Coordinates of C-alpha atoms in Angstrom, one line a residue:
X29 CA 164.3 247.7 224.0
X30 CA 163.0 245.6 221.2
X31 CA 161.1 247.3 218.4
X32 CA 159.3 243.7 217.4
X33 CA 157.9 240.7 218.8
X34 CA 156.6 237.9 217.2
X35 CA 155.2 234.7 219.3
X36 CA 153.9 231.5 217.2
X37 CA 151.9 229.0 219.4
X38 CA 150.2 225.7 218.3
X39 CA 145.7 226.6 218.9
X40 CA 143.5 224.2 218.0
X41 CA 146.5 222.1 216.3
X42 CA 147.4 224.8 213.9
X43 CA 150.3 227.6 213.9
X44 CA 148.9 230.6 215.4
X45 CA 150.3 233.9 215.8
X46 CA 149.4 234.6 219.6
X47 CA 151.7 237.7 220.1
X48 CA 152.6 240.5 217.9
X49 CA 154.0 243.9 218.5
X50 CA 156.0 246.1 216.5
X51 CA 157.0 250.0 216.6
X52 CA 158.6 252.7 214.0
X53 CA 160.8 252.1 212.7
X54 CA 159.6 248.0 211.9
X55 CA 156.2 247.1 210.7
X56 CA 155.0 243.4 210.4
X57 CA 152.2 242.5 208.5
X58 CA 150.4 239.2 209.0
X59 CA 148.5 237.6 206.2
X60 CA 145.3 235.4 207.3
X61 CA 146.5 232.9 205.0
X62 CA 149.5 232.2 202.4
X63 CA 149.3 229.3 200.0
X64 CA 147.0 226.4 200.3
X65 CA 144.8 226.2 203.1
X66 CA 146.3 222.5 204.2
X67 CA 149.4 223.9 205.0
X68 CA 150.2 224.9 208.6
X69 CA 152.4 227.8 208.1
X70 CA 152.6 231.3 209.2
X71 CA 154.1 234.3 206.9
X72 CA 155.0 237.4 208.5
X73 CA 156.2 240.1 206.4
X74 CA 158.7 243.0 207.8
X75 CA 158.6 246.4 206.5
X76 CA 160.2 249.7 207.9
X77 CA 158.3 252.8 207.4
X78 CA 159.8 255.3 204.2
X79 CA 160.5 252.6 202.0
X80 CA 163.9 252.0 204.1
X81 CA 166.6 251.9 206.7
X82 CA 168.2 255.8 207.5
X83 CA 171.2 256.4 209.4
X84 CA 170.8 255.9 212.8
X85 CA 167.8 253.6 212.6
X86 CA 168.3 250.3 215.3
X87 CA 166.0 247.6 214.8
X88 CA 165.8 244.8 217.5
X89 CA 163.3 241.8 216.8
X90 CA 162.5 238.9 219.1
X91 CA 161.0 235.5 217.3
X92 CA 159.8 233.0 219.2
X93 CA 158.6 229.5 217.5
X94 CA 156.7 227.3 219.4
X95 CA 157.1 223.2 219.0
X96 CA 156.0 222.0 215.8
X97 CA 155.3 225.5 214.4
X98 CA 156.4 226.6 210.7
X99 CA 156.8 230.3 210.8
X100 CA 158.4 232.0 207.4
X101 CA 160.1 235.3 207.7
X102 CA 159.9 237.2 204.7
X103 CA 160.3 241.1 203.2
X104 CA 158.3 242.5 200.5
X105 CA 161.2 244.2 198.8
X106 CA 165.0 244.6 199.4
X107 CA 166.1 246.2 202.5
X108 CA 167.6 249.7 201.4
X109 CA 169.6 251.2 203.6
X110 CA 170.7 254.8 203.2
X111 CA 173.7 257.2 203.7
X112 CA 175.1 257.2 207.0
X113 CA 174.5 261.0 208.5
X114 CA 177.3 262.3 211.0
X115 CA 178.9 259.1 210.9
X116 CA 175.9 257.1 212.8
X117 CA 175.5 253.5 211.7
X118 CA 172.3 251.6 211.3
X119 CA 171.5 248.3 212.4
X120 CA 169.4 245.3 213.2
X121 CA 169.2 242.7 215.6
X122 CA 166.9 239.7 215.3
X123 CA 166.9 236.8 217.9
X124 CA 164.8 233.5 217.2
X125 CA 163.7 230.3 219.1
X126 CA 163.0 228.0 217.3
X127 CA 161.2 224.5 218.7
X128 CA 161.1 221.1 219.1
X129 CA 160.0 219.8 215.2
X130 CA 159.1 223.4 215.0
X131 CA 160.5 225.0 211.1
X132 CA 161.7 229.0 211.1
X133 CA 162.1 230.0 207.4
X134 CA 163.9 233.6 207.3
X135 CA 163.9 234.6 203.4
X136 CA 164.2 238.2 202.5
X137 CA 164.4 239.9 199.6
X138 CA 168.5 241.5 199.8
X139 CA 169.6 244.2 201.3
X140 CA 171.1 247.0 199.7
X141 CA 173.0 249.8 200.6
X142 CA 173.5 253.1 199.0
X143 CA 176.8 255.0 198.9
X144 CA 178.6 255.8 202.2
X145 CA 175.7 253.9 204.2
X146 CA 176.9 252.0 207.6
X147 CA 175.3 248.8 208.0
X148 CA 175.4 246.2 210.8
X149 CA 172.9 243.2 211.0
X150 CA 173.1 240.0 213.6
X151 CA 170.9 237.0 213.6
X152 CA 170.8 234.3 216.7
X153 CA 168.9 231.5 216.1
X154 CA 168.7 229.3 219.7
X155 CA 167.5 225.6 218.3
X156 CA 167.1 222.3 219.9
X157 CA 167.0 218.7 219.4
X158 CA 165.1 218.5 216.1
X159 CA 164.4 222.4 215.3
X160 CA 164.9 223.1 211.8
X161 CA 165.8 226.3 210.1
X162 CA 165.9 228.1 206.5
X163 CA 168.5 231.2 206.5
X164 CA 168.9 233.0 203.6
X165 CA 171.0 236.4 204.1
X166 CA 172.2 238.4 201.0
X167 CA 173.7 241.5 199.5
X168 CA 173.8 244.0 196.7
X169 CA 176.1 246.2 195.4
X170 CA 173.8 248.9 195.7
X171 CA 171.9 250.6 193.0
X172 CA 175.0 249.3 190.1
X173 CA 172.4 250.2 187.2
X174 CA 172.9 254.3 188.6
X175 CA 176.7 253.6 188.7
X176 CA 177.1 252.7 192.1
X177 CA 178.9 249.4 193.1
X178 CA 180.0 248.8 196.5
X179 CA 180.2 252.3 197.5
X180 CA 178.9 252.0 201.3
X181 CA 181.5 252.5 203.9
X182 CA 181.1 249.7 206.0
X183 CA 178.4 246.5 206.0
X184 CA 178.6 243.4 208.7
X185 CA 176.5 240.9 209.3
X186 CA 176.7 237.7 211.9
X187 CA 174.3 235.1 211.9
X188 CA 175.1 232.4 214.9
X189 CA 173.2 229.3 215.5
X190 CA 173.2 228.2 219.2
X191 CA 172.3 224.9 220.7
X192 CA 170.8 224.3 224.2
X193 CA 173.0 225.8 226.7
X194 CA 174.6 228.4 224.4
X195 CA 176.5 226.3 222.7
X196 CA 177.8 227.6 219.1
X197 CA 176.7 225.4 216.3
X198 CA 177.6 227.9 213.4
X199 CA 179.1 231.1 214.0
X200 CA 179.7 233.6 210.8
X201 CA 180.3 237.0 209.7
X202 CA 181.1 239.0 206.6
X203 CA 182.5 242.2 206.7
X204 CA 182.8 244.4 203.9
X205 CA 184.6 248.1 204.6
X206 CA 186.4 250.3 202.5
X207 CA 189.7 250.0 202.8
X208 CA 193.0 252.2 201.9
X209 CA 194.8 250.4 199.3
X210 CA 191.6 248.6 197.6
X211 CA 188.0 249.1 197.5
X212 CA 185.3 246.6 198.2
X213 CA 184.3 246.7 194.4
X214 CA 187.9 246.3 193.6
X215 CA 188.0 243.4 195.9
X216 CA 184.7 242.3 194.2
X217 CA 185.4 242.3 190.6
X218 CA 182.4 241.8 188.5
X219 CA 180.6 240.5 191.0
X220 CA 177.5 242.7 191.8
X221 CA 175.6 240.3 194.7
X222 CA 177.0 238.0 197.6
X223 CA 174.5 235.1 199.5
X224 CA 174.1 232.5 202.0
X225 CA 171.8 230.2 202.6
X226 CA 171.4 227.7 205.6
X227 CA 169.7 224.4 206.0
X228 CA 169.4 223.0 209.3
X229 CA 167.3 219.8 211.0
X230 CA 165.9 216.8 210.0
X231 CA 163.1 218.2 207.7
X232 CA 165.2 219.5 205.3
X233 CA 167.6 216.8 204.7
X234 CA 166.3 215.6 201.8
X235 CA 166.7 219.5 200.1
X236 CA 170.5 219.5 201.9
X237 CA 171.4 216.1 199.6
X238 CA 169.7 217.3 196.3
X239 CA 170.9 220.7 196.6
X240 CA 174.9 219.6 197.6
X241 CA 174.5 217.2 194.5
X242 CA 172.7 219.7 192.2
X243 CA 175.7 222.2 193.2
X244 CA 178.1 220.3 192.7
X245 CA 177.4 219.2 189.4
X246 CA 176.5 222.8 187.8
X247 CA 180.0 224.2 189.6
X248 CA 182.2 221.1 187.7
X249 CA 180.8 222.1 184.5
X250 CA 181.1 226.0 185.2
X251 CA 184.2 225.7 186.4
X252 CA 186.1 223.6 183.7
X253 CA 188.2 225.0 182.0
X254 CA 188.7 224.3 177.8
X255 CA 191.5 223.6 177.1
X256 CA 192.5 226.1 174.2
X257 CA 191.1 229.1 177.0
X258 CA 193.7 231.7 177.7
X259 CA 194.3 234.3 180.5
X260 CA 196.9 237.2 181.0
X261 CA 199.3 236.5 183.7
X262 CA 201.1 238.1 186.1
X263 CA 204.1 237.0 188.1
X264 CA 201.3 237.5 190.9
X265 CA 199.1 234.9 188.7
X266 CA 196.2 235.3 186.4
X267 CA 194.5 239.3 186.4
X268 CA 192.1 238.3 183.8
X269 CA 189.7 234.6 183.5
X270 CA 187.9 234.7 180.1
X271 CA 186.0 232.0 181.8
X272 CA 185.0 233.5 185.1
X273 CA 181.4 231.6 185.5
X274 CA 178.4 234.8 186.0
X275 CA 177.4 232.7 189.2
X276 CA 179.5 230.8 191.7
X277 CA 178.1 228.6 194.3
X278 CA 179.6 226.2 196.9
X279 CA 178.4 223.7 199.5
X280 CA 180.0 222.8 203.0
X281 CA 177.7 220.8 206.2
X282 CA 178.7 221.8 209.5
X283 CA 177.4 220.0 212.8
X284 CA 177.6 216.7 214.2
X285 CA 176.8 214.4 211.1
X286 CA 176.5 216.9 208.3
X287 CA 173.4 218.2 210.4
X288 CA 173.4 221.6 208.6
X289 CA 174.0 222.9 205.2
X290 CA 175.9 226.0 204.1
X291 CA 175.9 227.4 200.9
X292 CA 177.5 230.5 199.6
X293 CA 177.0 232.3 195.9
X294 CA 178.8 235.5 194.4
X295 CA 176.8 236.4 191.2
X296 CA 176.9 239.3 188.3
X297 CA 173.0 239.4 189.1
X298 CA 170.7 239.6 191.4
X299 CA 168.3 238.0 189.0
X300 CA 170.6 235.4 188.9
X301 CA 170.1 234.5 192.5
X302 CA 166.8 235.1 192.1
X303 CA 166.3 232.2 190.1
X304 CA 168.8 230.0 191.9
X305 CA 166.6 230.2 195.3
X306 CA 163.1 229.8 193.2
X307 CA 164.7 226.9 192.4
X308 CA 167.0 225.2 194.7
X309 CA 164.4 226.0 197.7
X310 CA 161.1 225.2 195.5
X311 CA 160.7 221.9 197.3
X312 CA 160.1 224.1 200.6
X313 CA 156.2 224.4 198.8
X314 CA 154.9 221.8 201.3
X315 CA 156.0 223.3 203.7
X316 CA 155.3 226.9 203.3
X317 CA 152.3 226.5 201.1
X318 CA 154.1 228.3 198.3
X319 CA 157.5 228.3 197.3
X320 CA 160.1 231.2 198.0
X321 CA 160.9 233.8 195.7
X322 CA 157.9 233.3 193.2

């Protein structure tokens, strides 16, 4: 049974919220208006009640986007989620329709889970011909600055894209567990936050080119290496890169014709990434009527 609903309907040619339910543990809040008043958009903002997400919690959201809509799908601080109590996982589940011309923006804040928390999140966005969507979908290490880095037992999340008739146009998942021989901050060296974002549809094609070109240009410099730099090696390879950049970011499209944008950044930082989505997704002002992450 789903603990949300949110239903966005053109009234009087502007985008309307006509349905909205939600129950503990989910609360959305609805703001008469975001940004400038020309703007046709929509914020909804998610909370859950006690500042968090406790073992055992299972969120199930519904979000429906109705032609040539712009709905943005925000937090108002990081998702915590906390221990795991007699071995009970918590999880969400969002589904999302998005229309014809219609723009769904989904930009939390990160999620991040304390030590020995069990986390599972999916995301399945149904689109059509000309639907265009903003994902953004990141992680913590948890709270580093108390000494804790990667210390939940298990975190999964799957976000799927789905044409008409169920057919996959971007399937992923990351899963992160605890393992025998190596643990996930082992795994994860200095890096202290992973992200992804997606762009999708013909709206956002002009941010998908400027932000595969702006990417790839900051990476080639990050990534060169002087030539007098030095690393330890092992017969395994190099254990140590003096050079090792604080934020890494790449670029692939997926689709028929490059019709979607994946890009994926491990970072030191949260801060960091932060400021890389202010502004690599600034240009989204228009749209939204402010710009994310300001």
């Amino acid at each position: 049974m789903e603990t949300g609903l949110i239903e966005v309907e053109k009234v009087r040619g502007k985008s309307t919220v006509t349905r909205c339910f939600s129950k503990y543990p989910l609360k959305f809040i609805v703001p008469s208006k975001v940004g400038s008043s020309d703007t046709d958009a929509v914020w909804v903002y998610s909370l859950s009640y006690g500042g968090g997400i406790v073992s055992g919690d299972s969120i199930s959201c519904g979000v429906t986007v109705g032609d040539g809509c712009t709905v943005a799908l925000t937090t108002q601080a990081s998702t915590k989620v906390y221990k795991s109590l007699d071995a009970k996982h918590s999880e969400q589940v969002l589904e999302a329709r998005i229309g014809k011309e219609s723009l769904l923006a989904v930009i939390p804040d990160p999620v991040t889970c304390y030590a020995a928390a069990k986390y599972c999140q999916k995301q399945v966005f149904h689109v059509v011909s000309e639907s265009n969507l903003v994902l953004v979908d990141w992680l913590t290490s948890g709270r580093h600055k108390s000494g804790e880095k990667w210390d939940f037992d298990i975190y999964k999340s799957a976000n799927h894209i789905m044409l008409e008739g169920d057919q996959p146009l971007f399937l992923d998942s990351v899963l992160l567990e605890q393992g025998c021989s190596m643990s996930i901050s082992q795994r994860m060296h200095d890096y202290q936050v992973i992200a992804m974002v997606v762009l999708l549809g013909p709206k956002l094609k002009h941010l998908q080119s400027q932000l595969q070109e702006e990417v790839k240009e900051t990476m080639s410099k990050k990534l060169r290496m002087p030539a007098s730099s030095s690393g330890h090696y092992t017969r395994n390879g190099p254990t140590y890169n003096p050079q090792r950049p604080a934020l890494i970011a790449s670029c692939s499209p997926f689709g028929p014709k490059g019709a979607g944008l994946v890009v994926r950044i491990a970072a030191v930082t949260t801060e960091s990434v932060y400021n890389f989505l202010r502004h690599h997704l600034a240009s989204l002002e228009p749209l939204l009527g402010v710009p994310p992450y300001t």
